[in-house]
Every structure is written in C-alpha cells, then in structure tokens.
Amino acid sequence: GGVDWDIAVTPLSKEVSTFLGFVFTFYVAFILLAMMNVVTGVFTETAILSAKKDKDVYMVNHVRELFNNLDLDDSGMISWNQIESQLETTEIQEYFKAIDVDVSEAQALFKLLDLNDSGVISADDFLNGCIRIRGPARALETMLLLRETMRLADRQVAYASRMEQMLADIDNHILR
C-alpha cells in the first residue's frame, strides 16, 4: 500500500528542481534510518533489562545456595565462624567477586548484615543484605554508613529518654 517513491520523486526532480529531489531522497533515508535506530534501541533495551533480571534471579538463587552451604548445622542462621571457616573455598571467593566485595571485607559485611548484633544472621537478612550490597565498594561503604547512622539514632533515642526521665525527676524534686 501507498505511493511508490518513484512516483513522488520524479515530478519533484524533473519539474521543480533536481536539488529538491535529492533533498527529498535524503530526508526519506534519514527518517527511515532514524526509525530503524529507535526500533533497534527498543529491542536492545528490552534485551538488557531481560539479562539484568536473569542475573538478579541467578544472584538470588546463588545467595540462597551459598547460605545453605554455610549453614553447616541447618539452624537457619549462620555465624561469623561458619563464614570464616569457608573463606578460602572457591565458592565463597566467587560469591564475593559476584557482589563486587573483596574477601578481606567479609567480616565488615557480616557485621553489617548482623542487624541486631546477635552474632548470627538469618537467611532473610543474608539474602536481602547481599542483594542490596551488590555493586562496587561504594555500595558497601554506603551500607556501613547507613548501619552506623541507625546505631547512632538508637543511641540518641535512648539518650533522649534518659534526659526526659532526669528532667521529670528534677521537676518532681523542685515541686515538692
């Protein structure tokens, strides 16, 4: 369907101007290439997003498998000692490489993921923390700062509670 390009260009080149015939031809070629570029971009973006999703799914499965391998006593929790005993294995080293964290930072990572300072990490904490940390070292540093900020906020709340209690005691003492 539609008009052939020859029918549109021939009268323009012969009766108006040969130059305008070339301009029209280059215009059509440019628009055609631009549209092909947009279509290619859409397909490429879709492929990249699909690959990222596949990588994320692989990462989640890999982290779960790793946790199960580290959980030697099948308690659903892992301790630093369990991780430390496995640090030299190829699997652990590949895992740290996959999340862009150096193996020497393993203890800092463990402390970061141990949100309640219990000395053990649950499977959910391990999975969620590892997924969030994945990326360059900046991500680990940001997570460490977030963790320290949370600790300071907890301390500040405790301090504020103590101050309120002290002020209430002073107020009660003065009113007596």
mmCIF file of C-alpha atoms in Angstrom:
data_model
loop_
_atom_site.group_PDB
_atom_site.id
_atom_site.type_symbol
_atom_site.label_atom_id
_atom_site.label_comp_id
_atom_site.label_asym_id
_atom_site.label_seq_id
_atom_site.Cartn_x
_atom_site.Cartn_y
_atom_site.Cartn_z
ATOM 1 C CA GLY A 1 0.000 0.000 0.000
ATOM 2 C CA GLY A 2 0.890 3.561 -0.560
ATOM 3 C CA VAL A 3 2.605 5.548 -3.297
ATOM 4 C CA ASP A 4 5.892 4.379 -4.816
ATOM 5 C CA TRP A 5 8.843 6.666 -4.154
ATOM 6 C CA ASP A 6 9.496 6.957 -7.872
ATOM 7 C CA ILE A 7 6.051 8.491 -8.429
ATOM 8 C CA ALA A 8 6.691 11.062 -5.669
ATOM 9 C CA VAL A 9 10.296 11.958 -6.608
ATOM 10 C CA THR A 10 10.125 12.022 -10.434
ATOM 11 C CA PRO A 11 7.817 15.075 -10.764
ATOM 12 C CA LEU A 12 9.742 16.865 -7.990
ATOM 13 C CA SER A 13 13.116 16.328 -9.718
ATOM 14 C CA LYS A 14 12.007 16.916 -13.330
ATOM 15 C CA GLU A 15 9.501 19.733 -12.950
ATOM 16 C CA VAL A 16 10.590 21.610 -9.810
ATOM 17 C CA SER A 17 14.287 21.068 -9.064
ATOM 18 C CA THR A 18 16.801 18.244 -9.199
ATOM 19 C CA PHE A 19 18.258 19.557 -5.939
ATOM 20 C CA LEU A 20 14.876 19.204 -4.167
ATOM 21 C CA GLY A 21 14.670 15.624 -5.491
ATOM 22 C CA PHE A 22 17.977 14.866 -3.739
ATOM 23 C CA VAL A 23 16.830 16.691 -0.578
ATOM 24 C CA PHE A 24 13.603 14.645 -0.540
ATOM 25 C CA THR A 25 15.543 11.390 -1.061
ATOM 26 C CA PHE A 26 17.981 12.207 1.765
ATOM 27 C CA TYR A 27 15.057 13.226 4.011
ATOM 28 C CA VAL A 28 13.316 9.893 3.439
ATOM 29 C CA ALA A 29 16.572 7.987 4.009
ATOM 30 C CA PHE A 30 17.259 9.941 7.212
ATOM 31 C CA ILE A 31 13.755 9.316 8.607
ATOM 32 C CA LEU A 32 13.988 5.633 7.688
ATOM 33 C CA LEU A 33 17.344 5.295 9.471
ATOM 34 C CA ALA A 34 16.043 7.223 12.490
ATOM 35 C CA MET A 35 13.044 4.910 12.802
ATOM 36 C CA MET A 36 15.272 1.837 12.448
ATOM 37 C CA ASN A 37 17.520 3.272 15.187
ATOM 38 C CA VAL A 38 14.544 3.729 17.538
ATOM 39 C CA VAL A 39 13.305 0.189 16.898
ATOM 40 C CA THR A 40 16.815 -1.204 17.445
ATOM 41 C CA GLY A 41 17.117 0.806 20.666
ATOM 42 C CA VAL A 42 13.843 -0.591 21.992
ATOM 43 C CA PHE A 43 14.908 -4.164 21.256
ATOM 44 C CA THR A 44 18.351 -3.587 22.781
ATOM 45 C CA GLU A 45 16.908 -2.042 25.935
ATOM 46 C CA THR A 46 14.486 -4.937 26.316
ATOM 47 C CA ALA A 47 17.321 -7.436 25.928
ATOM 48 C CA ILE A 48 19.458 -5.595 28.504
ATOM 49 C CA LEU A 49 16.604 -5.474 31.033
ATOM 50 C CA SER A 50 15.906 -9.162 30.483
ATOM 51 C CA ALA A 51 19.580 -10.012 31.013
ATOM 52 C CA LYS A 52 19.648 -7.921 34.220
ATOM 53 C CA LYS A 53 16.553 -9.686 35.503
ATOM 54 C CA ASP A 54 18.108 -13.068 34.700
ATOM 55 C CA LYS A 55 21.290 -12.033 36.507
ATOM 56 C CA ASP A 56 19.275 -10.920 39.544
ATOM 57 C CA VAL A 57 17.367 -14.226 39.631
ATOM 58 C CA TYR A 58 20.658 -16.117 39.338
ATOM 59 C CA MET A 59 22.109 -13.998 42.137
ATOM 60 C CA VAL A 60 19.166 -14.693 44.471
ATOM 61 C CA ASN A 61 19.394 -18.429 43.811
ATOM 62 C CA HIS A 62 23.175 -18.360 44.228
ATOM 63 C CA VAL A 63 22.920 -16.488 47.543
ATOM 64 C CA ARG A 64 20.339 -18.984 48.834
ATOM 65 C CA GLU A 65 22.530 -21.903 47.831
ATOM 66 C CA LEU A 66 25.548 -20.253 49.433
ATOM 67 C CA PHE A 67 23.633 -19.648 52.665
ATOM 68 C CA ASN A 68 22.569 -23.300 52.770
ATOM 69 C CA ASN A 69 26.192 -24.378 52.259
ATOM 70 C CA LEU A 70 27.396 -22.045 55.016
ATOM 71 C CA ASP A 71 24.671 -23.151 57.435
ATOM 72 C CA LEU A 72 26.528 -26.285 58.486
ATOM 73 C CA ASP A 73 24.239 -27.087 61.421
ATOM 74 C CA ASP A 74 20.967 -26.448 59.487
ATOM 75 C CA SER A 75 19.807 -23.945 62.097
ATOM 76 C CA GLY A 76 18.656 -21.357 59.565
ATOM 77 C CA MET A 77 21.298 -18.999 60.936
ATOM 78 C CA ILE A 78 24.981 -18.534 60.136
ATOM 79 C CA SER A 79 27.709 -17.184 62.378
ATOM 80 C CA TRP A 80 30.959 -15.435 61.558
ATOM 81 C CA ASN A 81 32.863 -18.595 62.493
ATOM 82 C CA GLN A 82 30.935 -20.589 59.872
ATOM 83 C CA ILE A 83 31.738 -17.998 57.211
ATOM 84 C CA GLU A 84 35.348 -17.639 58.304
ATOM 85 C CA SER A 85 35.921 -21.387 58.081
ATOM 86 C CA GLN A 86 34.785 -21.331 54.454
ATOM 87 C CA LEU A 87 36.525 -18.113 53.288
ATOM 88 C CA GLU A 88 39.242 -19.955 51.393
ATOM 89 C CA THR A 89 36.811 -22.038 49.324
ATOM 90 C CA THR A 90 36.402 -21.199 45.658
ATOM 91 C CA GLU A 91 32.641 -20.892 46.031
ATOM 92 C CA ILE A 92 32.883 -18.162 48.686
ATOM 93 C CA GLN A 93 35.550 -16.292 46.746
ATOM 94 C CA GLU A 94 33.389 -16.401 43.587
ATOM 95 C CA TYR A 95 30.423 -15.168 45.571
ATOM 96 C CA PHE A 96 32.305 -12.157 46.912
ATOM 97 C CA LYS A 97 33.579 -11.469 43.413
ATOM 98 C CA ALA A 98 29.999 -11.625 42.090
ATOM 99 C CA ILE A 99 28.815 -8.965 44.552
ATOM 100 C CA ASP A 100 31.933 -6.840 43.936
ATOM 101 C CA VAL A 101 33.161 -7.099 47.524
ATOM 102 C CA ASP A 102 36.718 -8.046 48.408
ATOM 103 C CA VAL A 103 37.076 -11.172 50.569
ATOM 104 C CA SER A 104 39.096 -9.123 53.063
ATOM 105 C CA GLU A 105 35.903 -7.152 53.801
ATOM 106 C CA ALA A 106 33.935 -10.301 54.717
ATOM 107 C CA GLN A 107 33.886 -9.574 58.443
ATOM 108 C CA ALA A 108 32.698 -5.997 57.866
ATOM 109 C CA LEU A 109 29.970 -7.392 55.615
ATOM 110 C CA PHE A 110 28.947 -9.890 58.296
ATOM 111 C CA LYS A 111 28.769 -7.162 60.951
ATOM 112 C CA LEU A 112 26.753 -5.041 58.578
ATOM 113 C CA LEU A 113 24.247 -7.813 57.912
ATOM 114 C CA ASP A 114 24.010 -8.730 61.620
ATOM 115 C CA LEU A 115 21.393 -6.068 62.296
ATOM 116 C CA ASN A 116 20.719 -6.965 65.939
ATOM 117 C CA ASP A 117 24.351 -7.713 66.923
ATOM 118 C CA SER A 118 23.432 -11.287 67.875
ATOM 119 C CA GLY A 119 26.460 -12.815 66.176
ATOM 120 C CA VAL A 120 24.297 -14.754 63.720
ATOM 121 C CA ILE A 121 22.476 -13.865 60.502
ATOM 122 C CA SER A 122 19.163 -15.312 59.338
ATOM 123 C CA ALA A 123 18.612 -16.443 55.768
ATOM 124 C CA ASP A 124 16.344 -13.449 55.050
ATOM 125 C CA ASP A 125 18.829 -10.925 56.453
ATOM 126 C CA PHE A 126 21.619 -12.569 54.480
ATOM 127 C CA LEU A 127 19.661 -12.609 51.216
ATOM 128 C CA ASN A 128 18.273 -9.076 51.499
ATOM 129 C CA GLY A 129 21.577 -7.600 52.612
ATOM 130 C CA CYS A 130 23.587 -9.314 49.883
ATOM 131 C CA ILE A 131 21.177 -8.207 47.175
ATOM 132 C CA ARG A 132 21.342 -4.589 48.375
ATOM 133 C CA ILE A 133 25.113 -4.596 48.742
ATOM 134 C CA ARG A 134 25.818 -5.965 45.281
ATOM 135 C CA GLY A 135 27.811 -3.385 43.362
ATOM 136 C CA PRO A 136 31.077 -1.532 43.721
ATOM 137 C CA ALA A 137 32.732 -0.879 47.051
ATOM 138 C CA ARG A 138 30.848 2.411 47.302
ATOM 139 C CA ALA A 139 27.682 0.410 47.962
ATOM 140 C CA LEU A 140 29.341 -1.403 50.871
ATOM 141 C CA GLU A 141 30.607 1.861 52.285
ATOM 142 C CA THR A 142 27.151 3.389 51.955
ATOM 143 C CA MET A 143 25.603 0.418 53.738
ATOM 144 C CA LEU A 144 28.197 0.706 56.523
ATOM 145 C CA LEU A 145 27.327 4.395 56.914
ATOM 146 C CA LEU A 146 23.631 3.534 56.985
ATOM 147 C CA ARG A 147 24.256 0.927 59.658
ATOM 148 C CA GLU A 148 26.295 3.332 61.788
ATOM 149 C CA THR A 149 23.644 6.030 61.382
ATOM 150 C CA MET A 150 21.000 3.583 62.611
ATOM 151 C CA ARG A 151 23.131 2.749 65.655
ATOM 152 C CA LEU A 152 23.630 6.445 66.420
ATOM 153 C CA ALA A 153 19.904 7.095 66.047
ATOM 154 C CA ASP A 154 19.164 4.288 68.523
ATOM 155 C CA ARG A 155 21.687 5.763 70.958
ATOM 156 C CA GLN A 156 20.141 9.216 70.520
ATOM 157 C CA VAL A 157 16.660 7.886 71.292
ATOM 158 C CA ALA A 158 17.964 6.153 74.437
ATOM 159 C CA TYR A 159 19.787 9.323 75.482
ATOM 160 C CA ALA A 160 16.662 11.434 74.916
ATOM 161 C CA SER A 161 14.628 9.011 77.062
ATOM 162 C CA ARG A 162 17.177 9.251 79.875
ATOM 163 C CA MET A 163 17.179 13.050 79.621
ATOM 164 C CA GLU A 164 13.379 13.167 79.785
ATOM 165 C CA GLN A 165 13.451 10.955 82.862
ATOM 166 C CA MET A 166 16.098 13.128 84.514
ATOM 167 C CA LEU A 167 14.156 16.306 83.764
ATOM 168 C CA ALA A 168 10.985 14.708 85.127
ATOM 169 C CA ASP A 169 12.879 13.744 88.309
ATOM 170 C CA ILE A 170 14.240 17.300 88.663
ATOM 171 C CA ASP A 171 10.771 18.718 88.053
ATOM 172 C CA ASN A 172 9.273 16.386 90.684
ATOM 173 C CA HIS A 173 12.050 17.293 93.146
ATOM 174 C CA ILE A 174 11.524 21.057 92.681
ATOM 175 C CA LEU A 175 7.722 20.838 93.027
ATOM 176 C CA ARG A 176 7.961 19.016 96.373
#
